[in-house]
Coordinates of C-alpha atoms and ligand atoms in Angstrom, one line a residue:
M1 CA 94.3 87.3 107.1
S2 CA 98.0 88.3 107.0
E3 CA 99.5 87.9 103.5
D4 CA 102.7 86.7 105.2
I5 CA 101.2 83.4 106.5
Q6 CA 103.1 80.4 105.1
R7 CA 104.3 76.9 105.7
L8 CA 106.6 76.4 108.7
D9 CA 109.3 74.8 106.6
K10 CA 109.3 77.6 104.1
A11 CA 109.5 80.2 106.9
V12 CA 112.3 78.3 108.7
S13 CA 114.3 78.0 105.5
S14 CA 114.0 81.8 104.8
V15 CA 114.6 83.0 108.4
F16 CA 117.6 80.8 109.1
S17 CA 119.0 80.6 105.6
L18 CA 118.5 76.8 105.3
T19 CA 117.6 74.8 102.3
R20 CA 114.0 73.5 102.4
S21 CA 115.2 70.0 103.2
E22 CA 117.5 71.2 106.0
A23 CA 114.5 73.1 107.4
K24 CA 112.3 70.0 107.3
K25 CA 115.0 68.0 109.0
A26 CA 115.4 70.5 111.8
I27 CA 111.6 70.7 112.3
R28 CA 111.3 66.9 112.5
A29 CA 114.2 66.8 115.0
G30 CA 112.2 69.2 117.3
S31 CA 114.9 71.9 117.0
V32 CA 112.4 74.5 115.9
T33 CA 110.0 76.4 118.2
V34 CA 107.2 78.7 117.3
N35 CA 106.4 81.1 120.2
G36 CA 108.3 78.8 122.5
V37 CA 106.5 75.6 121.5
A38 CA 108.3 72.9 119.5
L39 CA 106.4 72.1 116.3
R40 CA 107.4 69.0 114.3
D41 CA 105.1 69.4 111.3
G42 CA 106.6 71.5 108.5
A43 CA 103.2 71.9 106.8
L44 CA 101.7 73.9 109.7
Q45 CA 100.9 77.5 108.9
V46 CA 102.8 80.3 110.7
D47 CA 103.0 84.0 110.3
P48 CA 106.8 84.9 110.5
S49 CA 105.9 88.6 110.7
K50 CA 104.3 88.0 114.1
D51 CA 105.3 84.5 115.3
V52 CA 108.7 84.1 117.0
L53 CA 110.7 81.4 115.3
A54 CA 113.7 79.9 117.0
L55 CA 116.2 77.3 115.9
N56 CA 118.1 75.5 118.7
G57 CA 116.9 78.3 121.0
K58 CA 118.2 81.1 118.8
T59 CA 115.7 83.5 117.2
A60 CA 116.3 85.4 114.0
Q61 CA 114.5 88.2 112.3
W62 CA 112.2 87.4 109.3
R63 CA 112.5 89.8 106.4
K64 CA 109.7 90.2 104.0
F65 CA 112.0 91.8 101.6
V66 CA 115.7 92.5 101.6
Y67 CA 117.4 95.8 100.6
I68 CA 121.1 95.5 99.9
M69 CA 123.8 98.2 99.5
M70 CA 126.7 97.0 97.4
N71 CA 129.9 98.8 96.7
K72 CA 130.1 97.6 93.1
P73 CA 133.5 97.0 91.6
A74 CA 134.3 97.6 87.9
G75 CA 134.1 94.4 85.8
Y76 CA 130.6 93.3 86.9
L77 CA 127.4 93.7 85.0
S78 CA 124.4 95.2 86.8
A79 CA 122.2 92.2 85.7
T80 CA 121.0 88.9 87.1
E81 CA 122.6 86.7 84.5
D82 CA 124.9 86.9 81.5
K83 CA 126.5 84.2 79.4
A84 CA 129.8 85.9 79.0
C85 CA 130.4 88.2 81.9
A86 CA 130.3 88.1 85.7
T87 CA 127.3 89.9 87.2
V88 CA 126.8 91.6 90.5
L89 CA 124.8 88.6 91.8
D90 CA 128.1 86.7 91.7
L91 CA 129.1 88.9 94.7
L92 CA 126.1 88.0 96.8
S93 CA 125.4 85.1 99.2
P94 CA 123.5 82.1 97.8
Q95 CA 120.6 82.9 100.3
D96 CA 120.1 86.4 98.8
I97 CA 120.3 85.0 95.2
K98 CA 117.8 82.4 96.1
R99 CA 115.4 85.1 97.3
G100 CA 115.5 86.5 93.8
V101 CA 117.2 89.9 94.4
F102 CA 118.0 92.0 91.4
P103 CA 119.7 95.4 90.9
A104 CA 117.3 98.3 91.3
G105 CA 118.9 100.6 88.8
R106 CA 122.2 100.0 87.0
L107 CA 125.8 101.1 86.9
D108 CA 127.9 100.4 83.8
K109 CA 130.3 97.5 83.8
D110 CA 133.3 99.8 84.3
S111 CA 131.5 102.0 87.0
E112 CA 131.8 101.6 90.7
G113 CA 129.9 102.5 93.8
F114 CA 126.5 102.3 95.4
L115 CA 124.3 99.7 93.7
L116 CA 121.0 98.9 95.3
L117 CA 119.7 95.3 95.1
T118 CA 116.3 94.1 96.4
D119 CA 113.6 91.5 95.9
D120 CA 110.9 94.2 96.4
G121 CA 109.6 95.1 92.9
N122 CA 107.5 98.0 94.0
F123 CA 110.3 99.6 95.9
A124 CA 112.7 99.1 93.0
H125 CA 110.2 100.8 90.7
E126 CA 110.0 103.8 93.1
M127 CA 113.8 104.1 93.1
I128 CA 114.2 103.9 89.3
S129 CA 111.2 105.8 88.0
P130 CA 112.2 109.3 86.7
K131 CA 108.7 110.4 87.8
K132 CA 109.8 109.9 91.5
H133 CA 112.8 112.2 91.1
V134 CA 115.1 110.2 93.5
P135 CA 118.4 112.0 93.2
K136 CA 121.6 109.9 92.5
R137 CA 125.0 111.5 93.0
Y138 CA 128.1 110.5 91.0
V139 CA 131.7 111.5 91.4
V140 CA 133.7 111.4 88.2
S141 CA 137.2 111.9 87.0
L142 CA 137.4 113.8 83.7
D143 CA 139.8 114.3 80.9
H144 CA 139.9 118.0 81.7
S145 CA 138.3 120.1 84.3
A146 CA 134.6 121.1 84.0
C147 CA 133.8 124.9 83.8
D148 CA 131.0 127.3 84.8
D149 CA 129.4 127.0 81.4
D150 CA 129.1 123.2 82.0
I151 CA 127.3 123.9 85.3
A152 CA 124.8 126.2 83.4
A153 CA 124.4 123.6 80.6
F154 CA 123.7 120.7 83.1
K155 CA 121.2 122.9 84.9
S156 CA 119.3 123.9 81.8
G157 CA 119.3 120.3 80.4
I158 CA 121.9 118.6 78.2
T159 CA 120.8 117.2 74.8
L160 CA 122.3 113.8 74.3
D161 CA 123.7 112.3 71.0
D162 CA 120.3 110.7 70.3
G163 CA 118.4 114.0 70.7
Y164 CA 117.1 113.2 74.2
L165 CA 116.8 116.4 76.4
C166 CA 118.0 115.5 79.9
M167 CA 116.2 116.8 83.0
S168 CA 118.0 119.5 84.9
A169 CA 121.1 118.1 86.6
G170 CA 123.5 119.4 89.3
L171 CA 127.2 119.8 88.6
E172 CA 129.8 120.7 91.1
I173 CA 133.4 121.2 90.1
L174 CA 136.0 119.4 92.3
P175 CA 139.8 119.6 92.4
D176 CA 142.0 117.5 90.2
C177 CA 139.7 117.3 87.1
R178 CA 136.9 115.7 89.2
A179 CA 133.3 116.7 89.4
A180 CA 130.1 115.6 91.2
V181 CA 126.9 115.1 89.2
T182 CA 123.4 114.8 90.6
L183 CA 120.7 113.2 88.3
V184 CA 117.1 112.4 88.9
E185 CA 116.9 110.0 86.0
G186 CA 119.0 107.2 84.6
K187 CA 119.4 106.9 80.8
F188 CA 121.9 104.5 79.3
H189 CA 125.5 105.8 80.0
Q190 CA 123.9 109.1 80.9
V191 CA 126.7 110.8 82.8
K192 CA 129.3 109.8 80.3
R193 CA 127.1 111.1 77.4
M194 CA 126.4 114.3 79.2
F195 CA 130.1 115.1 79.4
E196 CA 130.6 113.9 75.9
A197 CA 128.0 116.5 74.8
R198 CA 130.2 119.1 76.5
G199 CA 133.4 117.9 74.7
N200 CA 134.8 116.2 77.8
K201 CA 135.3 112.5 78.7
V202 CA 134.6 110.6 81.9
L203 CA 137.6 108.5 82.8
Y204 CA 136.2 107.1 86.1
L205 CA 132.7 107.1 87.6
K206 CA 131.5 106.2 91.1
R207 CA 127.9 106.5 92.5
V208 CA 128.2 107.9 96.0
S209 CA 124.6 108.3 97.1
I210 CA 121.0 107.5 96.3
G211 CA 118.3 109.7 97.7
N212 CA 119.7 110.9 101.0
L213 CA 121.6 107.7 101.7
Q214 CA 125.4 107.8 101.2
L215 CA 127.4 104.7 100.2
D216 CA 128.9 103.2 103.4
D217 CA 132.6 103.9 103.1
S218 CA 133.4 101.0 105.3
L219 CA 132.3 98.7 102.5
A220 CA 135.3 97.6 100.4
L221 CA 134.7 97.2 96.6
G222 CA 132.6 94.0 96.1
E223 CA 131.2 94.1 99.6
S224 CA 127.6 94.6 100.5
R225 CA 125.3 94.8 103.5
Y226 CA 121.6 95.0 104.4
I227 CA 120.1 98.5 104.5
T228 CA 118.4 99.3 107.8
D229 CA 114.8 100.5 108.2
E230 CA 116.0 104.0 109.0
E231 CA 118.3 104.0 105.9
L232 CA 115.3 102.9 103.7
L233 CA 113.6 106.2 104.5
L234 CA 116.8 108.1 103.5
L235 CA 116.9 106.2 100.3
K236 CA 113.4 107.5 99.5
G237 CA 114.8 111.0 100.0
E238 CA 113.2 111.4 103.4
N239 CA 115.2 113.1 106.3
V240 CA 115.3 111.0 109.5
Ligands
LIG301 N1 126.0 107.3 84.1 C1 126.9 106.6 83.4 O1 127.4 107.1 82.3 N2 127.3 105.4 83.8 C2 126.9 104.9 85.0 O2 127.3 103.8 85.3 C3 125.9 105.6 85.7 C4 125.5 106.8 85.2

């Protein structure tokens, strides 16, 4: 039996972004069809991964999980709640929040760029786990330009202030005291602390890609969109 089978009112509420009571009302009014047949009992079981649901004749795609690309602005915590500070969830729609999405990985409060949010716990684990080696690329502005010795040190593994030996990381020197860093792990403030260990300081940090998926540059700061099935493969580091 499909694990996606659920009550019609629950499925309608999730597919058409309605509250449960709005979904029940629409079903009672005969506005909902399942495979072309109007069903008026919200307790009936449907499989939204196979059955075609329509509201007032319009169909919509059911998503088992959602995967969101956000261009995170500075000033927001990568968390689901905080007493004092705004979180990245404050930038999402109520429907996505209701689904229980959470950030898969974090960016510091003052960092910007590609933040992945999902309600798929297994996928989030795959993205975050250092064992999976999913590369994340950051562009930083530095106090002063990085040098060739920094490239060699990043490659052989930087030791952080707490004694942690980082995995090998990529460093590319860019013009105007900027650099691009590629990490396959994500320790607390890692990029900033790696440059600190080299006597430099990160003044600005933006994540530009995860796996083989680049941040969509049409997303303004604070905007987000769903990741497509093809992009999901890129996220996992596959080439499509
Ligand atoms: N490394 C940092 O120092 N900060 C971030 O936000 C991400 C990586």
